[in-house]
PDB file of C-alpha atoms and ligand atoms in Angstrom:
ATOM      1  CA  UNK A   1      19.265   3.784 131.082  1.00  0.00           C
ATOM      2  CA  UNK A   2      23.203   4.989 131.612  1.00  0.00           C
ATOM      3  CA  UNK A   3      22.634   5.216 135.025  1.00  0.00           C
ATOM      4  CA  UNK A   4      20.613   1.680 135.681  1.00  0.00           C
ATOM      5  CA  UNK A   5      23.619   0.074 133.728  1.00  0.00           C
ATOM      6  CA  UNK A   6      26.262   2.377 135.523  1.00  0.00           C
ATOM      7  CA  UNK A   7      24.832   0.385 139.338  1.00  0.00           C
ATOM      8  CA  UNK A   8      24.287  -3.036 138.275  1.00  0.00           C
ATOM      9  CA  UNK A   9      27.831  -3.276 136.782  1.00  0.00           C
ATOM     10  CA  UNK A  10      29.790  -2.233 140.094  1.00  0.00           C
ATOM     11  CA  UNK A  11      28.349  -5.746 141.750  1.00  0.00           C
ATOM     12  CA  UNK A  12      27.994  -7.716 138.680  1.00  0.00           C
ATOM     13  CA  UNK A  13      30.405  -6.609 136.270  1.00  0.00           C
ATOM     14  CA  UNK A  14      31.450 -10.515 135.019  1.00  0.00           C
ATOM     15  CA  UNK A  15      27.505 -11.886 135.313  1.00  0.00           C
ATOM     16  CA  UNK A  16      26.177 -10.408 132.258  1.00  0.00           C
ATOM     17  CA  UNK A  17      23.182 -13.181 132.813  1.00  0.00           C
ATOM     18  CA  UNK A  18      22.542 -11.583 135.647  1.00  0.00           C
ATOM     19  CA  UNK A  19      23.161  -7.437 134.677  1.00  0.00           C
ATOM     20  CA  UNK A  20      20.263  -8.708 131.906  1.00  0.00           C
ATOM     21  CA  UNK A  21      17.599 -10.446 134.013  1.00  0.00           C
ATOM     22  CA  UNK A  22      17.953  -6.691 136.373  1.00  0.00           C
ATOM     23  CA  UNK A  23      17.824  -4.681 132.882  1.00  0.00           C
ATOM     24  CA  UNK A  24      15.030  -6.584 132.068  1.00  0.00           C
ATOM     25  CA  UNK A  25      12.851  -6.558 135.047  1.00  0.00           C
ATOM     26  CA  UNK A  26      13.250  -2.905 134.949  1.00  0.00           C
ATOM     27  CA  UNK A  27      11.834  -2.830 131.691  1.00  0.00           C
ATOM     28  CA  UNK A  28       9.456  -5.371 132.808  1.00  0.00           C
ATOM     29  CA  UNK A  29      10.278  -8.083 129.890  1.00  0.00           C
ATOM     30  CA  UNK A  30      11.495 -11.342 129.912  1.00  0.00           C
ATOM     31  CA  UNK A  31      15.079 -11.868 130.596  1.00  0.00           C
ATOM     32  CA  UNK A  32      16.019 -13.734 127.368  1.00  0.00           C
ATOM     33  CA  UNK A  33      14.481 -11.445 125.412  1.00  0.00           C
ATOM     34  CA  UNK A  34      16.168  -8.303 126.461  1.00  0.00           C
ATOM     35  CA  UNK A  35      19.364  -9.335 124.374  1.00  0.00           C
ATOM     36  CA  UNK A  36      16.732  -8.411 121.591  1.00  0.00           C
ATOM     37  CA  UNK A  37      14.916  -5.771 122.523  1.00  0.00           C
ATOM     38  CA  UNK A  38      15.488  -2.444 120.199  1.00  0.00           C
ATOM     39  CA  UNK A  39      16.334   0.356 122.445  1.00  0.00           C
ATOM     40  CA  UNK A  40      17.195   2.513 120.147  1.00  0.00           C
ATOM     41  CA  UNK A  41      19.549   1.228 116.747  1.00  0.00           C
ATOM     42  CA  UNK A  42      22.672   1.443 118.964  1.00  0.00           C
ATOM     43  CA  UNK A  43      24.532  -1.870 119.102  1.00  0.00           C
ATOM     44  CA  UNK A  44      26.680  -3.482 121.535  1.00  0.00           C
ATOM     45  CA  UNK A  45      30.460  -3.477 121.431  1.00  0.00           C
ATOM     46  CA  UNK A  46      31.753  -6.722 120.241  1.00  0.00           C
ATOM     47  CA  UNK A  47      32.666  -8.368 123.192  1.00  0.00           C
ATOM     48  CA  UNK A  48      36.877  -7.838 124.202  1.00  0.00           C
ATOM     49  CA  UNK A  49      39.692  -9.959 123.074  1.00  0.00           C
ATOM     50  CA  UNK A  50      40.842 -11.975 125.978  1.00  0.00           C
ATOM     51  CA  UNK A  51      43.094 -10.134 128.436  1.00  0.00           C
ATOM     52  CA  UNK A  52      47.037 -10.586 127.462  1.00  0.00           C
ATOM     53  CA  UNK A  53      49.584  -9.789 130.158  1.00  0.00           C
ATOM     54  CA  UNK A  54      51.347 -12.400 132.861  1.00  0.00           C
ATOM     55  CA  UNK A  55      50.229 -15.809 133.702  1.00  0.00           C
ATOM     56  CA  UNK A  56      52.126 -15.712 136.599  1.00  0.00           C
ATOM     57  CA  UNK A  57      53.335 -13.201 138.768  1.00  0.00           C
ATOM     58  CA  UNK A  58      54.100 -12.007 142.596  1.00  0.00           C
ATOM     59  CA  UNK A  59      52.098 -10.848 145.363  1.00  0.00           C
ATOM     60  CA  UNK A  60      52.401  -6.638 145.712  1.00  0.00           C
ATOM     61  CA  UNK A  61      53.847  -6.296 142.433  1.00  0.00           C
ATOM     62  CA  UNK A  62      52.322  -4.301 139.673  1.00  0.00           C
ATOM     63  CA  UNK A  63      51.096  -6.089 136.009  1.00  0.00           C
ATOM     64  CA  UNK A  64      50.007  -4.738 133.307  1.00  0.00           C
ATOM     65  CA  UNK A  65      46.792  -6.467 131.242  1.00  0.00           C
ATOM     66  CA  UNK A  66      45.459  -5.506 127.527  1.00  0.00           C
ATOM     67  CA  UNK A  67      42.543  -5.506 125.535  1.00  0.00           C
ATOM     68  CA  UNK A  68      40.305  -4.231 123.134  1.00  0.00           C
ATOM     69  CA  UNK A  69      37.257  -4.502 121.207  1.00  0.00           C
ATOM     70  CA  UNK A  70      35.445  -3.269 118.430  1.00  0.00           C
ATOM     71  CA  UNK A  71      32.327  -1.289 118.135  1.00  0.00           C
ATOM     72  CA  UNK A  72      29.691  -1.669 115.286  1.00  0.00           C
ATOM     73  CA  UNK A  73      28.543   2.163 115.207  1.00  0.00           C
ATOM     74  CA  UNK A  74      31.744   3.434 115.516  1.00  0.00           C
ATOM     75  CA  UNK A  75      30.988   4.063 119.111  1.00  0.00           C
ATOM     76  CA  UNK A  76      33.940   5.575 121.543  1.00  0.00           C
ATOM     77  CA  UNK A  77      34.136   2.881 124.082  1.00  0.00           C
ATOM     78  CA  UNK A  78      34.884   2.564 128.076  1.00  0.00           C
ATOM     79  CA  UNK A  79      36.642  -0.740 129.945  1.00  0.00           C
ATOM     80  CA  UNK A  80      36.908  -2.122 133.319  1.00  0.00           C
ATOM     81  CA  UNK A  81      38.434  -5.625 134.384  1.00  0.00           C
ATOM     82  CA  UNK A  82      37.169  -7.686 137.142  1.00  0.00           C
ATOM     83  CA  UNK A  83      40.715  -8.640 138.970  1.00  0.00           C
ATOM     84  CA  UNK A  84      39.139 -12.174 140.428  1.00  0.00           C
ATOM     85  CA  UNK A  85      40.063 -10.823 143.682  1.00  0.00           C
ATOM     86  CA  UNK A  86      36.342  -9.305 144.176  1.00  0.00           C
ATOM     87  CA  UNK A  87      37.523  -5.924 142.927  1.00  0.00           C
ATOM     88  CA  UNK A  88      36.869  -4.393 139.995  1.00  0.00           C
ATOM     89  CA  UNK A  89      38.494  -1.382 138.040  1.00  0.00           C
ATOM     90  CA  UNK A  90      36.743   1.941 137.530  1.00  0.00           C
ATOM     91  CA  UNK A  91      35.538   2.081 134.175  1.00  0.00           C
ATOM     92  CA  UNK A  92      38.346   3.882 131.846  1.00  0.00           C
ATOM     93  CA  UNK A  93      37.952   5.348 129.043  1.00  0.00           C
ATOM     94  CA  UNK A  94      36.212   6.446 126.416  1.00  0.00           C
ATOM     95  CA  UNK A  95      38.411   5.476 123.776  1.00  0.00           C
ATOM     96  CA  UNK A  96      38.118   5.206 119.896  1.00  0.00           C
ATOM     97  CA  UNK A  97      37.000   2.069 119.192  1.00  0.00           C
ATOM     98  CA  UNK A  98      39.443  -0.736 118.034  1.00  0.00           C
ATOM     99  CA  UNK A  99      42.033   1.350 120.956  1.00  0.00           C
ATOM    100  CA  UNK A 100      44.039  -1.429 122.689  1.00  0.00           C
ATOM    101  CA  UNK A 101      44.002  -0.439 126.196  1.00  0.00           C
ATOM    102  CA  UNK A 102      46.386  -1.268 129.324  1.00  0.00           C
ATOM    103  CA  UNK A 103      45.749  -1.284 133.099  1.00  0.00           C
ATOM    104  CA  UNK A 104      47.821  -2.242 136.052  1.00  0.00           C
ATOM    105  CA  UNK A 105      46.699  -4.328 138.836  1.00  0.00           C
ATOM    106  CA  UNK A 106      48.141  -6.074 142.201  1.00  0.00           C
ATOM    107  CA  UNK A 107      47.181  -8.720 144.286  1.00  0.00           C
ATOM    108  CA  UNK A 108      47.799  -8.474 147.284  1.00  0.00           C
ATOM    109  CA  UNK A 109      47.294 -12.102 148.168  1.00  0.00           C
ATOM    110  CA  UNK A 110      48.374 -15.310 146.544  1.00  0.00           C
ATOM    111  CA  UNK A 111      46.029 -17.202 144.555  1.00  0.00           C
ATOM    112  CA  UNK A 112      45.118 -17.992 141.457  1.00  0.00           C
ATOM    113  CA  UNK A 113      42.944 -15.664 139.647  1.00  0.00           C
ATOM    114  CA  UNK A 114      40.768 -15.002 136.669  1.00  0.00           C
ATOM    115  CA  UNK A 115      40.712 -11.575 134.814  1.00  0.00           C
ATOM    116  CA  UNK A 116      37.761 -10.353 132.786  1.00  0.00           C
ATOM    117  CA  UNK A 117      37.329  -7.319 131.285  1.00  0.00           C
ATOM    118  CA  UNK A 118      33.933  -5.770 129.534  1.00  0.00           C
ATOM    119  CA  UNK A 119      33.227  -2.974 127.346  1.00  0.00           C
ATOM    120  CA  UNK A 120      30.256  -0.569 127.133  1.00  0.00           C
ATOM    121  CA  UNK A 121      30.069   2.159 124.383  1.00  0.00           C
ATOM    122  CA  UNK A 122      29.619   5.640 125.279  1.00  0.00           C
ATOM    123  CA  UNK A 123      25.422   5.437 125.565  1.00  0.00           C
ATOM    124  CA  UNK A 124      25.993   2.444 128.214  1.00  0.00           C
ATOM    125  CA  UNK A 125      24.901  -0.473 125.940  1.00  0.00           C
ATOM    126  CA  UNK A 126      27.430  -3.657 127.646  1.00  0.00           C
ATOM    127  CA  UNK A 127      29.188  -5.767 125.590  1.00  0.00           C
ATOM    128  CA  UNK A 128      29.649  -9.667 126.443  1.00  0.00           C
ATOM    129  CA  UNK A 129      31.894  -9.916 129.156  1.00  0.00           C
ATOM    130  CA  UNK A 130      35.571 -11.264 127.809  1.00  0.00           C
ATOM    131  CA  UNK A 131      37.195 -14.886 128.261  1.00  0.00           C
ATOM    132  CA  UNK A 132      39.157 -15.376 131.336  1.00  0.00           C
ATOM    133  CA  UNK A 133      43.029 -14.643 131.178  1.00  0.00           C
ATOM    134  CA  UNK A 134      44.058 -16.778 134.537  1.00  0.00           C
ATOM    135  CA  UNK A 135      46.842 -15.526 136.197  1.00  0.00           C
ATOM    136  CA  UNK A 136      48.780 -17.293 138.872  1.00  0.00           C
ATOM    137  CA  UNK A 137      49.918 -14.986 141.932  1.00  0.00           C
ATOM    138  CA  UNK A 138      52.646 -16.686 144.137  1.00  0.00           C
ATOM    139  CA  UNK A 139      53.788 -14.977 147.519  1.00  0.00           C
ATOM    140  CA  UNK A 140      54.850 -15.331 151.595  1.00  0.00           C
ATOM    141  CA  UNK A 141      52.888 -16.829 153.404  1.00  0.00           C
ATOM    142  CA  UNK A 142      54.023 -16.569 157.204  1.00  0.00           C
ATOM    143  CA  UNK A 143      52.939 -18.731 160.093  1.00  0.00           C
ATOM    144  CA  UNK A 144      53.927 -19.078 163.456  1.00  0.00           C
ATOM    145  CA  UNK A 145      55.974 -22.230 164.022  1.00  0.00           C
ATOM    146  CA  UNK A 146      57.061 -21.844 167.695  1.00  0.00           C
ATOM    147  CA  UNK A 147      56.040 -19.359 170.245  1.00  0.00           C
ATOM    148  CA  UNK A 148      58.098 -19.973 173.917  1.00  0.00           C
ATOM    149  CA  UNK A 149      56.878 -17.239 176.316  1.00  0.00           C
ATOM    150  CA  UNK A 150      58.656 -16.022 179.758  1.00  0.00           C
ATOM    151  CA  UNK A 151      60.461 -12.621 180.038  1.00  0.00           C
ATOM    152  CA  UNK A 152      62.234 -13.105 176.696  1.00  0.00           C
ATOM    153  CA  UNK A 153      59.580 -14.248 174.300  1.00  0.00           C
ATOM    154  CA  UNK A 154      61.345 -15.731 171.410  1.00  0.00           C
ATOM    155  CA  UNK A 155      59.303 -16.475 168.007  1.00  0.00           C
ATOM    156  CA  UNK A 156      60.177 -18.609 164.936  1.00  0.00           C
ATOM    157  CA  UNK A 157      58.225 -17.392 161.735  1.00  0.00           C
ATOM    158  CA  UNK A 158      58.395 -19.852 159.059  1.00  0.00           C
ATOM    159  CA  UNK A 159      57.729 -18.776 155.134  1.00  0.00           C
ATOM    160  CA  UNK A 160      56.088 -21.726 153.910  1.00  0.00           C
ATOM    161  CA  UNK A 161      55.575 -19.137 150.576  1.00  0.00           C
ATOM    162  CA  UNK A 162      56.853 -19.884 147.761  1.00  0.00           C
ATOM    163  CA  UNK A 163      58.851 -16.675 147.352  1.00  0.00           C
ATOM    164  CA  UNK A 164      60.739 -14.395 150.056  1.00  0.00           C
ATOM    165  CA  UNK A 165      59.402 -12.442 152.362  1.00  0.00           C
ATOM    166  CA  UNK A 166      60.624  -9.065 152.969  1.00  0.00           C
ATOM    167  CA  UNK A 167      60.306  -6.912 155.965  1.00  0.00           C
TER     168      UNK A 167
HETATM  169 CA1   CA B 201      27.199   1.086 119.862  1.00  0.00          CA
END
């Protein structure tokens, strides 16, 4: 069971629709009722607060984002975020439960992006996956605005970014 829930969450951390529908064709029940099914008397954590930190912020810099949640047994708990940017963190942890936790993360491209985070306690049962925090990465962006070639080949990058670029 740890392990099963260990895969499906590195592809399909912020799908929790989807991490049940695999749960529950491995068990070989229907989907909706696998949120019911008795495992064992183990409940899920409650799902995580929303994810505080910036709601704006600059390409290649470091942020730091915060959480927590709640068990109902008591549970020690583990996190990971899903950045929006297709990666997620490894899973940190475990921590009492009721810890707030902190994690950095960059972007390394502008955008704008939605942070989840999700909680599992420490015999793998998932919790909900958390409300977005959306975060707003600005940054260069170069292009190539004139190119004249001969022997001296003279280039004019423009930043059309909305912040400097630097090297
Ligand atoms: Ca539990």
């Amino acid at each position: 069971m740890l392990v099963i829930v260990l895969s499906l969450c590195k592809t399909t951390i912020c799908d929790c629709t989807e991490i049940n529908e695999k749960i529950s064709n491995y068990y070989d029940i229907p989907s909706e009722e696998y949120n019911f099914l008795q495992i064992s008397d183990n409940s899920a954590p409650i799902k995580p607060t929303t994810p505080v930190g910036s709601l704006v912020g600059t390409v290649g810099v470091l942020y730091n984002f915060s959480s927590f949640t709640t068990d109902p047994n008591g549970d020690d708990l583990y996190y990971m975020f899903n950045w929006g940017d297709g990666f997620n963190s490894k899973w940190f942890g475990p921590f009492s439960s009721g810890t707030n936790i902190s994690v950095s993360h960059m972007w390394n491209e502008r955008g704008t992006y939605e942070i989840h985070i999700i909680a599992k306690d420490v015999f793998g049962l998932l919790s909900e996956c958390s409300a977005p925090l959306i975060t707003d990465i600005s940054g260069p962006y170069l292009t190539f605005k004139e190119i004249k070639g001969g022997f001296g080949l003279t280039t004019v990058i423009e930043n059309i970014g909305d912040s400097n670029a630097t090297d």
